[in-house]
mmCIF file with all atom_site columns, C-alpha atoms in Angstrom:
data_model
loop_
_atom_site.group_PDB
_atom_site.id
_atom_site.type_symbol
_atom_site.label_atom_id
_atom_site.label_alt_id
_atom_site.label_comp_id
_atom_site.label_asym_id
_atom_site.label_entity_id
_atom_site.label_seq_id
_atom_site.pdbx_PDB_ins_code
_atom_site.Cartn_x
_atom_site.Cartn_y
_atom_site.Cartn_z
_atom_site.occupancy
_atom_site.B_iso_or_equiv
_atom_site.pdbx_formal_charge
_atom_site.auth_seq_id
_atom_site.auth_comp_id
_atom_site.auth_asym_id
_atom_site.auth_atom_id
_atom_site.pdbx_PDB_model_num
ATOM 1   C CA . ASN A 1 1   ? 27.353 0.800   -6.261  1.00 56.00 ? 20  ASN A CA 1
ATOM 2   C CA . ALA A 1 2   ? 25.519 -2.499  -6.430  1.00 73.00 ? 21  ALA A CA 1
ATOM 3   C CA . GLY A 1 3   ? 27.465 -5.530  -7.525  1.00 91.00 ? 22  GLY A CA 1
ATOM 4   C CA . VAL A 1 4   ? 26.659 -7.835  -10.405 1.00 95.00 ? 23  VAL A CA 1
ATOM 5   C CA . MET A 1 5   ? 23.089 -9.076  -10.048 1.00 96.00 ? 24  MET A CA 1
ATOM 6   C CA . GLN A 1 6   ? 21.831 -12.402 -11.275 1.00 97.00 ? 25  GLN A CA 1
ATOM 7   C CA . ASN A 1 7   ? 18.330 -13.800 -11.164 1.00 96.00 ? 26  ASN A CA 1
ATOM 8   C CA . PRO A 1 8   ? 16.898 -16.138 -10.416 1.00 97.00 ? 27  PRO A CA 1
ATOM 9   C CA . ARG A 1 9   ? 19.321 -17.603 -7.907  1.00 96.00 ? 28  ARG A CA 1
ATOM 10  C CA . HIS A 1 10  ? 17.771 -21.017 -8.303  1.00 97.00 ? 29  HIS A CA 1
ATOM 11  C CA . LEU A 1 11  ? 15.858 -22.310 -11.302 1.00 98.00 ? 30  LEU A CA 1
ATOM 12  C CA . VAL A 1 12  ? 14.200 -25.690 -11.709 1.00 98.00 ? 31  VAL A CA 1
ATOM 13  C CA . ARG A 1 13  ? 13.102 -26.872 -15.129 1.00 98.00 ? 32  ARG A CA 1
ATOM 14  C CA . ARG A 1 14  ? 11.814 -30.113 -16.560 1.00 97.00 ? 33  ARG A CA 1
ATOM 15  C CA . ARG A 1 15  ? 13.490 -31.666 -19.560 1.00 97.00 ? 34  ARG A CA 1
ATOM 16  C CA . GLY A 1 16  ? 12.424 -29.929 -22.757 1.00 97.00 ? 35  GLY A CA 1
ATOM 17  C CA . GLN A 1 17  ? 11.555 -26.598 -21.144 1.00 98.00 ? 36  GLN A CA 1
ATOM 18  C CA . GLU A 1 18  ? 13.374 -23.316 -21.670 1.00 98.00 ? 37  GLU A CA 1
ATOM 19  C CA . ALA A 1 19  ? 15.622 -21.631 -19.113 1.00 98.00 ? 38  ALA A CA 1
ATOM 20  C CA . ARG A 1 20  ? 16.280 -17.886 -19.075 1.00 98.00 ? 39  ARG A CA 1
ATOM 21  C CA . LEU A 1 21  ? 19.040 -16.556 -16.862 1.00 98.00 ? 40  LEU A CA 1
ATOM 22  C CA . ARG A 1 22  ? 19.463 -12.830 -16.309 1.00 98.00 ? 41  ARG A CA 1
ATOM 23  C CA . CYS A 1 23  ? 22.500 -10.757 -15.460 1.00 97.00 ? 42  CYS A CA 1
ATOM 24  C CA . SER A 1 24  ? 22.684 -7.057  -14.653 1.00 96.00 ? 43  SER A CA 1
ATOM 25  C CA . PRO A 1 25  ? 26.297 -5.828  -14.760 1.00 95.00 ? 44  PRO A CA 1
ATOM 26  C CA . MET A 1 26  ? 27.791 -3.364  -12.342 1.00 94.00 ? 45  MET A CA 1
ATOM 27  C CA . LYS A 1 27  ? 27.072 0.263   -13.132 1.00 90.00 ? 46  LYS A CA 1
ATOM 28  C CA . GLY A 1 28  ? 29.474 1.546   -15.758 1.00 87.00 ? 47  GLY A CA 1
ATOM 29  C CA . HIS A 1 29  ? 30.536 -1.914  -16.931 1.00 90.00 ? 48  HIS A CA 1
ATOM 30  C CA . SER A 1 30  ? 30.054 -2.514  -20.640 1.00 88.00 ? 49  SER A CA 1
ATOM 31  C CA . HIS A 1 31  ? 31.473 -6.053  -20.834 1.00 92.00 ? 50  HIS A CA 1
ATOM 32  C CA . VAL A 1 32  ? 29.617 -9.180  -19.726 1.00 95.00 ? 51  VAL A CA 1
ATOM 33  C CA . TYR A 1 33  ? 30.866 -12.759 -19.522 1.00 96.00 ? 52  TYR A CA 1
ATOM 34  C CA . TRP A 1 34  ? 29.021 -15.998 -18.860 1.00 97.00 ? 53  TRP A CA 1
ATOM 35  C CA . TYR A 1 35  ? 30.681 -19.034 -17.262 1.00 97.00 ? 54  TYR A CA 1
ATOM 36  C CA . ARG A 1 36  ? 29.344 -22.481 -16.408 1.00 97.00 ? 55  ARG A CA 1
ATOM 37  C CA . GLN A 1 37  ? 30.411 -24.559 -13.423 1.00 96.00 ? 56  GLN A CA 1
ATOM 38  C CA . LEU A 1 38  ? 29.564 -28.240 -13.417 1.00 92.00 ? 57  LEU A CA 1
ATOM 39  C CA . PRO A 1 39  ? 29.608 -30.029 -10.026 1.00 85.00 ? 58  PRO A CA 1
ATOM 40  C CA . GLU A 1 40  ? 33.117 -30.414 -8.593  1.00 82.00 ? 59  GLU A CA 1
ATOM 41  C CA . GLU A 1 41  ? 34.712 -28.547 -11.510 1.00 87.00 ? 60  GLU A CA 1
ATOM 42  C CA . GLY A 1 42  ? 36.136 -25.105 -12.221 1.00 89.00 ? 61  GLY A CA 1
ATOM 43  C CA . LEU A 1 43  ? 34.322 -22.435 -14.182 1.00 94.00 ? 62  LEU A CA 1
ATOM 44  C CA . LYS A 1 44  ? 34.346 -22.752 -17.963 1.00 95.00 ? 63  LYS A CA 1
ATOM 45  C CA . PHE A 1 45  ? 34.019 -19.732 -20.247 1.00 95.00 ? 64  PHE A CA 1
ATOM 46  C CA . MET A 1 46  ? 30.921 -19.661 -22.423 1.00 96.00 ? 65  MET A CA 1
ATOM 47  C CA . VAL A 1 47  ? 30.487 -16.241 -24.047 1.00 96.00 ? 66  VAL A CA 1
ATOM 48  C CA . TYR A 1 48  ? 31.735 -12.647 -23.930 1.00 94.00 ? 67  TYR A CA 1
ATOM 49  C CA . LEU A 1 49  ? 29.425 -9.797  -24.891 1.00 94.00 ? 68  LEU A CA 1
ATOM 50  C CA . GLN A 1 50  ? 29.463 -6.058  -25.158 1.00 92.00 ? 69  GLN A CA 1
ATOM 51  C CA . LYS A 1 51  ? 26.336 -3.989  -25.633 1.00 88.00 ? 70  LYS A CA 1
ATOM 52  C CA . GLU A 1 52  ? 24.446 -5.426  -28.617 1.00 88.00 ? 71  GLU A CA 1
ATOM 53  C CA . ASN A 1 53  ? 27.464 -7.466  -29.742 1.00 93.00 ? 72  ASN A CA 1
ATOM 54  C CA . ILE A 1 54  ? 28.733 -10.992 -29.182 1.00 94.00 ? 73  ILE A CA 1
ATOM 55  C CA . ILE A 1 55  ? 32.529 -10.719 -29.058 1.00 92.00 ? 74  ILE A CA 1
ATOM 56  C CA . ASP A 1 56  ? 33.491 -14.352 -28.386 1.00 92.00 ? 75  ASP A CA 1
ATOM 57  C CA . GLU A 1 57  ? 31.124 -17.314 -28.131 1.00 93.00 ? 76  GLU A CA 1
ATOM 58  C CA . SER A 1 58  ? 33.753 -20.019 -28.481 1.00 92.00 ? 77  SER A CA 1
ATOM 59  C CA . GLY A 1 59  ? 32.622 -21.705 -25.259 1.00 93.00 ? 78  GLY A CA 1
ATOM 60  C CA . MET A 1 60  ? 28.940 -21.916 -26.137 1.00 95.00 ? 79  MET A CA 1
ATOM 61  C CA . PRO A 1 61  ? 27.442 -25.263 -27.153 1.00 94.00 ? 80  PRO A CA 1
ATOM 62  C CA . LYS A 1 62  ? 26.484 -25.143 -30.827 1.00 89.00 ? 81  LYS A CA 1
ATOM 63  C CA . GLU A 1 63  ? 22.829 -25.878 -30.248 1.00 94.00 ? 82  GLU A CA 1
ATOM 64  C CA . ARG A 1 64  ? 20.134 -24.765 -27.812 1.00 97.00 ? 83  ARG A CA 1
ATOM 65  C CA . PHE A 1 65  ? 22.253 -22.041 -26.135 1.00 97.00 ? 84  PHE A CA 1
ATOM 66  C CA . SER A 1 66  ? 22.143 -18.344 -26.974 1.00 97.00 ? 85  SER A CA 1
ATOM 67  C CA . ALA A 1 67  ? 23.095 -15.103 -25.276 1.00 97.00 ? 86  ALA A CA 1
ATOM 68  C CA . GLU A 1 68  ? 22.335 -11.449 -25.736 1.00 96.00 ? 87  GLU A CA 1
ATOM 69  C CA . PHE A 1 69  ? 23.185 -8.128  -24.133 1.00 95.00 ? 88  PHE A CA 1
ATOM 70  C CA . PRO A 1 70  ? 20.724 -5.573  -25.461 1.00 92.00 ? 89  PRO A CA 1
ATOM 71  C CA . LYS A 1 71  ? 21.175 -1.833  -25.463 1.00 89.00 ? 90  LYS A CA 1
ATOM 72  C CA . GLU A 1 72  ? 18.726 -1.582  -22.571 1.00 89.00 ? 91  GLU A CA 1
ATOM 73  C CA . GLY A 1 73  ? 18.215 -4.186  -19.868 1.00 91.00 ? 92  GLY A CA 1
ATOM 74  C CA . PRO A 1 74  ? 20.111 -7.168  -18.565 1.00 95.00 ? 93  PRO A CA 1
ATOM 75  C CA . SER A 1 75  ? 22.124 -9.762  -20.399 1.00 97.00 ? 94  SER A CA 1
ATOM 76  C CA . ILE A 1 76  ? 20.184 -12.972 -21.003 1.00 97.00 ? 95  ILE A CA 1
ATOM 77  C CA . LEU A 1 77  ? 21.518 -16.513 -21.308 1.00 98.00 ? 96  LEU A CA 1
ATOM 78  C CA . ARG A 1 78  ? 18.853 -18.683 -22.882 1.00 98.00 ? 97  ARG A CA 1
ATOM 79  C CA . ILE A 1 79  ? 18.848 -22.474 -22.935 1.00 98.00 ? 98  ILE A CA 1
ATOM 80  C CA . GLN A 1 80  ? 16.186 -24.118 -25.051 1.00 97.00 ? 99  GLN A CA 1
ATOM 81  C CA . GLN A 1 81  ? 14.918 -27.678 -24.578 1.00 98.00 ? 100 GLN A CA 1
ATOM 82  C CA . VAL A 1 82  ? 16.986 -28.241 -21.458 1.00 97.00 ? 101 VAL A CA 1
ATOM 83  C CA . VAL A 1 83  ? 18.474 -31.656 -20.720 1.00 97.00 ? 102 VAL A CA 1
ATOM 84  C CA . ARG A 1 84  ? 19.785 -33.093 -17.434 1.00 95.00 ? 103 ARG A CA 1
ATOM 85  C CA . GLY A 1 85  ? 23.359 -32.369 -18.493 1.00 94.00 ? 104 GLY A CA 1
ATOM 86  C CA . ASP A 1 86  ? 22.571 -28.635 -18.443 1.00 96.00 ? 105 ASP A CA 1
ATOM 87  C CA . SER A 1 87  ? 22.250 -28.772 -14.645 1.00 96.00 ? 106 SER A CA 1
ATOM 88  C CA . ALA A 1 88  ? 25.022 -26.521 -13.360 1.00 96.00 ? 107 ALA A CA 1
ATOM 89  C CA . ALA A 1 89  ? 25.773 -23.176 -11.770 1.00 97.00 ? 108 ALA A CA 1
ATOM 90  C CA . TYR A 1 90  ? 25.872 -20.351 -14.312 1.00 98.00 ? 109 TYR A CA 1
ATOM 91  C CA . PHE A 1 91  ? 27.930 -17.317 -13.373 1.00 97.00 ? 110 PHE A CA 1
ATOM 92  C CA . CYS A 1 92  ? 27.896 -13.904 -14.947 1.00 97.00 ? 111 CYS A CA 1
ATOM 93  C CA . ALA A 1 93  ? 30.778 -11.448 -14.603 1.00 96.00 ? 112 ALA A CA 1
ATOM 94  C CA . SER A 1 94  ? 31.170 -7.868  -15.737 1.00 94.00 ? 113 SER A CA 1
ATOM 95  C CA . SER A 1 95  ? 34.075 -5.516  -16.230 1.00 91.00 ? 114 SER A CA 1
ATOM 96  C CA . PRO A 1 96  ? 35.138 -2.214  -17.710 1.00 85.00 ? 115 PRO A CA 1
ATOM 97  C CA . PRO A 1 97  ? 37.418 -2.605  -20.755 1.00 78.00 ? 116 PRO A CA 1
ATOM 98  C CA . LEU A 1 98  ? 40.734 -4.373  -20.054 1.00 72.00 ? 117 LEU A CA 1
ATOM 99  C CA . SER A 1 99  ? 40.092 -4.788  -16.339 1.00 76.00 ? 118 SER A CA 1
ATOM 100 C CA . GLU A 1 100 ? 39.311 -7.459  -13.785 1.00 82.00 ? 119 GLU A CA 1
ATOM 101 C CA . GLN A 1 101 ? 35.983 -9.221  -13.831 1.00 89.00 ? 120 GLN A CA 1
ATOM 102 C CA . PHE A 1 102 ? 33.510 -9.051  -10.969 1.00 92.00 ? 121 PHE A CA 1
ATOM 103 C CA . PHE A 1 103 ? 31.251 -12.032 -10.498 1.00 95.00 ? 122 PHE A CA 1
ATOM 104 C CA . GLY A 1 104 ? 27.588 -12.283 -9.669  1.00 95.00 ? 123 GLY A CA 1
ATOM 105 C CA . PRO A 1 105 ? 26.259 -14.818 -7.143  1.00 95.00 ? 124 PRO A CA 1
ATOM 106 C CA . GLY A 1 106 ? 25.355 -17.327 -9.867  1.00 96.00 ? 125 GLY A CA 1
ATOM 107 C CA . THR A 1 107 ? 22.181 -19.114 -10.921 1.00 97.00 ? 126 THR A CA 1
ATOM 108 C CA . ARG A 1 108 ? 21.894 -22.768 -10.020 1.00 96.00 ? 127 ARG A CA 1
ATOM 109 C CA . LEU A 1 109 ? 19.937 -24.563 -12.713 1.00 97.00 ? 128 LEU A CA 1
ATOM 110 C CA . THR A 1 110 ? 18.436 -27.956 -11.927 1.00 97.00 ? 129 THR A CA 1
ATOM 111 C CA . VAL A 1 111 ? 16.861 -29.979 -14.710 1.00 97.00 ? 130 VAL A CA 1
ATOM 112 C CA . LEU A 1 112 ? 14.491 -32.696 -13.549 1.00 95.00 ? 131 LEU A CA 1
ATOM 113 C CA . ALA B 2 1   ? 45.914 -22.018 -25.944 1.00 76.00 ? 25  ALA B CA 1
ATOM 114 C CA . GLN B 2 2   ? 45.737 -21.132 -22.280 1.00 85.00 ? 26  GLN B CA 1
ATOM 115 C CA . THR B 2 3   ? 45.709 -23.884 -19.686 1.00 93.00 ? 27  THR B CA 1
ATOM 116 C CA . VAL B 2 4   ? 45.716 -23.718 -15.894 1.00 96.00 ? 28  VAL B CA 1
ATOM 117 C CA . THR B 2 5   ? 46.488 -26.727 -13.712 1.00 96.00 ? 29  THR B CA 1
ATOM 118 C CA . GLN B 2 6   ? 45.955 -27.192 -9.992  1.00 97.00 ? 30  GLN B CA 1
ATOM 119 C CA . SER B 2 7   ? 47.440 -30.502 -8.914  1.00 95.00 ? 31  SER B CA 1
ATOM 120 C CA . GLN B 2 8   ? 46.093 -30.578 -5.346  1.00 96.00 ? 32  GLN B CA 1
ATOM 121 C CA . PRO B 2 9   ? 42.392 -31.548 -5.276  1.00 95.00 ? 33  PRO B CA 1
ATOM 122 C CA . GLU B 2 10  ? 42.195 -31.211 -1.485  1.00 96.00 ? 34  GLU B CA 1
ATOM 123 C CA . MET B 2 11  ? 44.249 -29.791 1.359   1.00 97.00 ? 35  MET B CA 1
ATOM 124 C CA . SER B 2 12  ? 43.686 -29.598 5.066   1.00 97.00 ? 36  SER B CA 1
ATOM 125 C CA . VAL B 2 13  ? 45.578 -27.671 7.761   1.00 97.00 ? 37  VAL B CA 1
ATOM 126 C CA . GLN B 2 14  ? 45.099 -26.586 11.357  1.00 97.00 ? 38  GLN B CA 1
ATOM 127 C CA . GLU B 2 15  ? 43.958 -23.096 12.197  1.00 97.00 ? 39  GLU B CA 1
ATOM 128 C CA . ALA B 2 16  ? 46.819 -20.557 12.403  1.00 97.00 ? 40  ALA B CA 1
ATOM 129 C CA . GLU B 2 17  ? 49.106 -22.672 10.199  1.00 97.00 ? 41  GLU B CA 1
ATOM 130 C CA . THR B 2 18  ? 50.472 -21.530 6.862   1.00 97.00 ? 42  THR B CA 1
ATOM 131 C CA . VAL B 2 19  ? 49.357 -23.303 3.701   1.00 97.00 ? 43  VAL B CA 1
ATOM 132 C CA . THR B 2 20  ? 50.502 -23.054 0.093   1.00 98.00 ? 44  THR B CA 1
ATOM 133 C CA . LEU B 2 21  ? 48.294 -23.897 -2.882  1.00 98.00 ? 45  LEU B CA 1
ATOM 134 C CA . SER B 2 22  ? 49.986 -24.744 -6.177  1.00 98.00 ? 46  SER B CA 1
ATOM 135 C CA . CYS B 2 23  ? 49.120 -23.610 -9.670  1.00 98.00 ? 47  CYS B CA 1
ATOM 136 C CA . THR B 2 24  ? 50.880 -23.901 -13.022 1.00 97.00 ? 48  THR B CA 1
ATOM 137 C CA . TYR B 2 25  ? 49.764 -22.366 -16.277 1.00 96.00 ? 49  TYR B CA 1
ATOM 138 C CA . ASP B 2 26  ? 50.685 -22.337 -19.917 1.00 94.00 ? 50  ASP B CA 1
ATOM 139 C CA . THR B 2 27  ? 50.374 -19.497 -22.389 1.00 89.00 ? 51  THR B CA 1
ATOM 140 C CA . SER B 2 28  ? 52.290 -18.221 -25.386 1.00 87.00 ? 52  SER B CA 1
ATOM 141 C CA . GLU B 2 29  ? 51.350 -14.621 -24.599 1.00 86.00 ? 53  GLU B CA 1
ATOM 142 C CA . ASN B 2 30  ? 53.536 -12.125 -22.759 1.00 85.00 ? 54  ASN B CA 1
ATOM 143 C CA . ASN B 2 31  ? 50.794 -9.832  -21.494 1.00 87.00 ? 55  ASN B CA 1
ATOM 144 C CA . TYR B 2 32  ? 48.481 -11.522 -19.022 1.00 91.00 ? 56  TYR B CA 1
ATOM 145 C CA . TYR B 2 33  ? 47.071 -11.459 -15.514 1.00 93.00 ? 57  TYR B CA 1
ATOM 146 C CA . LEU B 2 34  ? 46.875 -14.249 -12.978 1.00 95.00 ? 58  LEU B CA 1
ATOM 147 C CA . PHE B 2 35  ? 44.273 -14.509 -10.238 1.00 95.00 ? 59  PHE B CA 1
ATOM 148 C CA . TRP B 2 36  ? 43.304 -16.553 -7.227  1.00 97.00 ? 60  TRP B CA 1
ATOM 149 C CA . TYR B 2 37  ? 39.571 -16.756 -6.525  1.00 96.00 ? 61  TYR B CA 1
ATOM 150 C CA . LYS B 2 38  ? 37.918 -18.147 -3.408  1.00 96.00 ? 62  LYS B CA 1
ATOM 151 C CA . GLN B 2 39  ? 34.556 -19.921 -3.592  1.00 95.00 ? 63  GLN B CA 1
ATOM 152 C CA . PRO B 2 40  ? 33.039 -20.557 -0.139  1.00 94.00 ? 64  PRO B CA 1
ATOM 153 C CA . PRO B 2 41  ? 29.959 -22.770 0.353   1.00 90.00 ? 65  PRO B CA 1
ATOM 154 C CA . SER B 2 42  ? 27.782 -19.825 -0.695  1.00 89.00 ? 66  SER B CA 1
ATOM 155 C CA . ARG B 2 43  ? 29.343 -20.345 -4.178  1.00 89.00 ? 67  ARG B CA 1
ATOM 156 C CA . GLN B 2 44  ? 30.078 -16.638 -4.608  1.00 92.00 ? 68  GLN B CA 1
ATOM 157 C CA . MET B 2 45  ? 33.331 -16.110 -6.528  1.00 93.00 ? 69  MET B CA 1
ATOM 158 C CA . ILE B 2 46  ? 35.547 -13.790 -4.486  1.00 93.00 ? 70  ILE B CA 1
ATOM 159 C CA . LEU B 2 47  ? 38.766 -12.334 -5.861  1.00 93.00 ? 71  LEU B CA 1
ATOM 160 C CA . VAL B 2 48  ? 41.602 -13.014 -3.424  1.00 96.00 ? 72  VAL B CA 1
ATOM 161 C CA . ILE B 2 49  ? 44.633 -11.636 -5.220  1.00 96.00 ? 73  ILE B CA 1
ATOM 162 C CA . ARG B 2 50  ? 45.805 -10.499 -8.658  1.00 94.00 ? 74  ARG B CA 1
ATOM 163 C CA . GLN B 2 51  ? 49.238 -10.519 -10.325 1.00 95.00 ? 75  GLN B CA 1
ATOM 164 C CA . GLU B 2 52  ? 50.192 -8.697  -13.513 1.00 92.00 ? 76  GLU B CA 1
ATOM 165 C CA . ALA B 2 53  ? 52.691 -10.752 -15.498 1.00 92.00 ? 77  ALA B CA 1
ATOM 166 C CA . TYR B 2 54  ? 54.896 -7.735  -16.255 1.00 91.00 ? 78  TYR B CA 1
ATOM 167 C CA . LYS B 2 55  ? 55.449 -7.080  -12.547 1.00 91.00 ? 79  LYS B CA 1
ATOM 168 C CA . GLN B 2 56  ? 58.353 -8.907  -10.956 1.00 88.00 ? 80  GLN B CA 1
ATOM 169 C CA . GLN B 2 57  ? 57.243 -8.158  -7.409  1.00 93.00 ? 81  GLN B CA 1
ATOM 170 C CA . ASN B 2 58  ? 54.940 -10.744 -5.888  1.00 96.00 ? 82  ASN B CA 1
ATOM 171 C CA . ALA B 2 59  ? 51.472 -9.476  -5.002  1.00 95.00 ? 83  ALA B CA 1
ATOM 172 C CA . THR B 2 60  ? 50.417 -9.407  -1.348  1.00 95.00 ? 84  THR B CA 1
ATOM 173 C CA . GLU B 2 61  ? 47.018 -8.817  0.259   1.00 94.00 ? 85  GLU B CA 1
ATOM 174 C CA . ASN B 2 62  ? 47.116 -9.020  4.048   1.00 95.00 ? 86  ASN B CA 1
ATOM 175 C CA . ARG B 2 63  ? 47.518 -12.737 4.914   1.00 97.00 ? 87  ARG B CA 1
ATOM 176 C CA . PHE B 2 64  ? 47.553 -13.767 1.252   1.00 98.00 ? 88  PHE B CA 1
ATOM 177 C CA . SER B 2 65  ? 50.644 -13.653 -0.939  1.00 97.00 ? 89  SER B CA 1
ATOM 178 C CA . VAL B 2 66  ? 51.768 -15.261 -4.155  1.00 97.00 ? 90  VAL B CA 1
ATOM 179 C CA . ASN B 2 67  ? 55.011 -16.751 -5.413  1.00 97.00 ? 91  ASN B CA 1
ATOM 180 C CA . PHE B 2 68  ? 55.035 -15.860 -9.111  1.00 96.00 ? 92  PHE B CA 1
ATOM 181 C CA . GLN B 2 69  ? 57.728 -17.662 -11.089 1.00 95.00 ? 93  GLN B CA 1
ATOM 182 C CA . LYS B 2 70  ? 57.249 -16.464 -14.668 1.00 94.00 ? 94  LYS B CA 1
ATOM 183 C CA . ALA B 2 71  ? 59.906 -18.623 -16.308 1.00 93.00 ? 95  ALA B CA 1
ATOM 184 C CA . ALA B 2 72  ? 58.534 -21.737 -14.641 1.00 95.00 ? 96  ALA B CA 1
ATOM 185 C CA . LYS B 2 73  ? 54.926 -20.599 -15.254 1.00 95.00 ? 97  LYS B CA 1
ATOM 186 C CA . SER B 2 74  ? 54.110 -21.179 -11.633 1.00 97.00 ? 98  SER B CA 1
ATOM 187 C CA . PHE B 2 75  ? 51.752 -19.112 -9.464  1.00 97.00 ? 99  PHE B CA 1
ATOM 188 C CA . SER B 2 76  ? 51.294 -20.445 -5.932  1.00 98.00 ? 100 SER B CA 1
ATOM 189 C CA . LEU B 2 77  ? 49.148 -18.891 -3.195  1.00 98.00 ? 101 LEU B CA 1
ATOM 190 C CA . LYS B 2 78  ? 50.352 -18.728 0.405   1.00 98.00 ? 102 LYS B CA 1
ATOM 191 C CA . ILE B 2 79  ? 47.844 -18.194 3.198   1.00 98.00 ? 103 ILE B CA 1
ATOM 192 C CA . SER B 2 80  ? 49.454 -17.222 6.480   1.00 97.00 ? 104 SER B CA 1
ATOM 193 C CA . ASP B 2 81  ? 47.841 -17.539 9.919   1.00 97.00 ? 105 ASP B CA 1
ATOM 194 C CA . SER B 2 82  ? 44.956 -19.486 8.374   1.00 97.00 ? 106 SER B CA 1
ATOM 195 C CA . GLN B 2 83  ? 41.480 -18.918 9.763   1.00 97.00 ? 107 GLN B CA 1
ATOM 196 C CA . LEU B 2 84  ? 38.327 -21.036 9.811   1.00 97.00 ? 108 LEU B CA 1
ATOM 197 C CA . GLY B 2 85  ? 36.754 -18.605 7.347   1.00 96.00 ? 109 GLY B CA 1
ATOM 198 C CA . ASP B 2 86  ? 39.409 -19.485 4.794   1.00 97.00 ? 110 ASP B CA 1
ATOM 199 C CA . THR B 2 87  ? 37.722 -22.851 4.275   1.00 97.00 ? 111 THR B CA 1
ATOM 200 C CA . ALA B 2 88  ? 36.620 -22.838 0.626   1.00 97.00 ? 112 ALA B CA 1
ATOM 201 C CA . MET B 2 89  ? 37.425 -23.943 -2.898  1.00 96.00 ? 113 MET B CA 1
ATOM 202 C CA . TYR B 2 90  ? 40.298 -21.963 -4.366  1.00 97.00 ? 114 TYR B CA 1
ATOM 203 C CA . PHE B 2 91  ? 40.641 -21.462 -8.102  1.00 96.00 ? 115 PHE B CA 1
ATOM 204 C CA . CYS B 2 92  ? 43.653 -20.215 -9.989  1.00 97.00 ? 116 CYS B CA 1
ATOM 205 C CA . ALA B 2 93  ? 42.877 -18.374 -13.251 1.00 96.00 ? 117 ALA B CA 1
ATOM 206 C CA . SER B 2 94  ? 44.650 -16.631 -16.109 1.00 94.00 ? 118 SER B CA 1
ATOM 207 C CA . LEU B 2 95  ? 43.486 -13.861 -18.422 1.00 91.00 ? 119 LEU B CA 1
ATOM 208 C CA . ILE B 2 96  ? 45.122 -12.692 -21.639 1.00 85.00 ? 120 ILE B CA 1
ATOM 209 C CA . ILE B 2 97  ? 44.941 -8.907  -21.777 1.00 78.00 ? 121 ILE B CA 1
ATOM 210 C CA . GLN B 2 98  ? 44.393 -8.597  -25.511 1.00 74.00 ? 122 GLN B CA 1
ATOM 211 C CA . GLY B 2 99  ? 41.708 -10.427 -27.393 1.00 69.00 ? 123 GLY B CA 1
ATOM 212 C CA . ALA B 2 100 ? 38.875 -12.427 -25.886 1.00 67.00 ? 124 ALA B CA 1
ATOM 213 C CA . GLN B 2 101 ? 39.378 -11.364 -22.264 1.00 79.00 ? 125 GLN B CA 1
ATOM 214 C CA . LYS B 2 102 ? 38.162 -14.718 -21.013 1.00 87.00 ? 126 LYS B CA 1
ATOM 215 C CA . LEU B 2 103 ? 39.292 -16.188 -17.719 1.00 92.00 ? 127 LEU B CA 1
ATOM 216 C CA . VAL B 2 104 ? 40.653 -19.720 -17.848 1.00 94.00 ? 128 VAL B CA 1
ATOM 217 C CA . PHE B 2 105 ? 40.287 -21.544 -14.536 1.00 95.00 ? 129 PHE B CA 1
ATOM 218 C CA . GLY B 2 106 ? 42.040 -24.479 -12.960 1.00 95.00 ? 130 GLY B CA 1
ATOM 219 C CA . GLN B 2 107 ? 40.153 -27.405 -11.493 1.00 94.00 ? 131 GLN B CA 1
ATOM 220 C CA . GLY B 2 108 ? 40.262 -26.013 -7.982  1.00 95.00 ? 132 GLY B CA 1
ATOM 221 C CA . THR B 2 109 ? 41.671 -27.004 -4.593  1.00 97.00 ? 133 THR B CA 1
ATOM 222 C CA . ARG B 2 110 ? 39.317 -27.692 -1.717  1.00 96.00 ? 134 ARG B CA 1
ATOM 223 C CA . LEU B 2 111 ? 40.945 -26.183 1.390   1.00 98.00 ? 135 LEU B CA 1
ATOM 224 C CA . THR B 2 112 ? 39.727 -27.092 4.867   1.00 97.00 ? 136 THR B CA 1
ATOM 225 C CA . ILE B 2 113 ? 40.939 -25.233 7.947   1.00 97.00 ? 137 ILE B CA 1
ATOM 226 C CA . ASN B 2 114 ? 40.465 -27.350 11.061  1.00 97.00 ? 138 ASN B CA 1
ATOM 227 C CA . PRO B 2 115 ? 39.973 -25.864 14.532  1.00 95.00 ? 139 PRO B CA 1
#
């Protein structure tokens, strides 16, 4: 059973471009979470999704950020018009209902 | 609101020594889990140990054990017979069982095991 997959592992964008981060949950997991880790800080919750539904997006910035978890395919975290402050490691985790979360290896986003 | 606080930014011990990492948390809920995660230089988040709040017995996983003091809202991690491979950032986290299911992390403790 493969773990949580994230791609790309590293992503470089110039200011103003779009970043798309992908997350494939573990087999059988219907819940996906996105976290952001700024340098030298802990992970901060961004959004919690189930298939085709956003359950809690209280940690998402109001503008430029969006997330989806379609019926088929991976979950996508999309950042439009990236700025230098978006540079961070973005982690995806998945879980069955009411159970511990398993983390992917993260995507390190660098905005030039 | 949930908060998790780790008051030790860095710690350093010699190999084979025992080290304890501190964590305090705050929540108004009764039903929650507490976790310690390890983040080595690879940045992968690795679950070290888990404690259910309703369990009085402290969780243990091989060389790793916790001291869970529910009334004091304290959740420290003890690493016995420390090894070089234990060098990493360690994060304490809480999760409320009902509702949003989001993990709330502390700021982390950078642990270095010296040879």
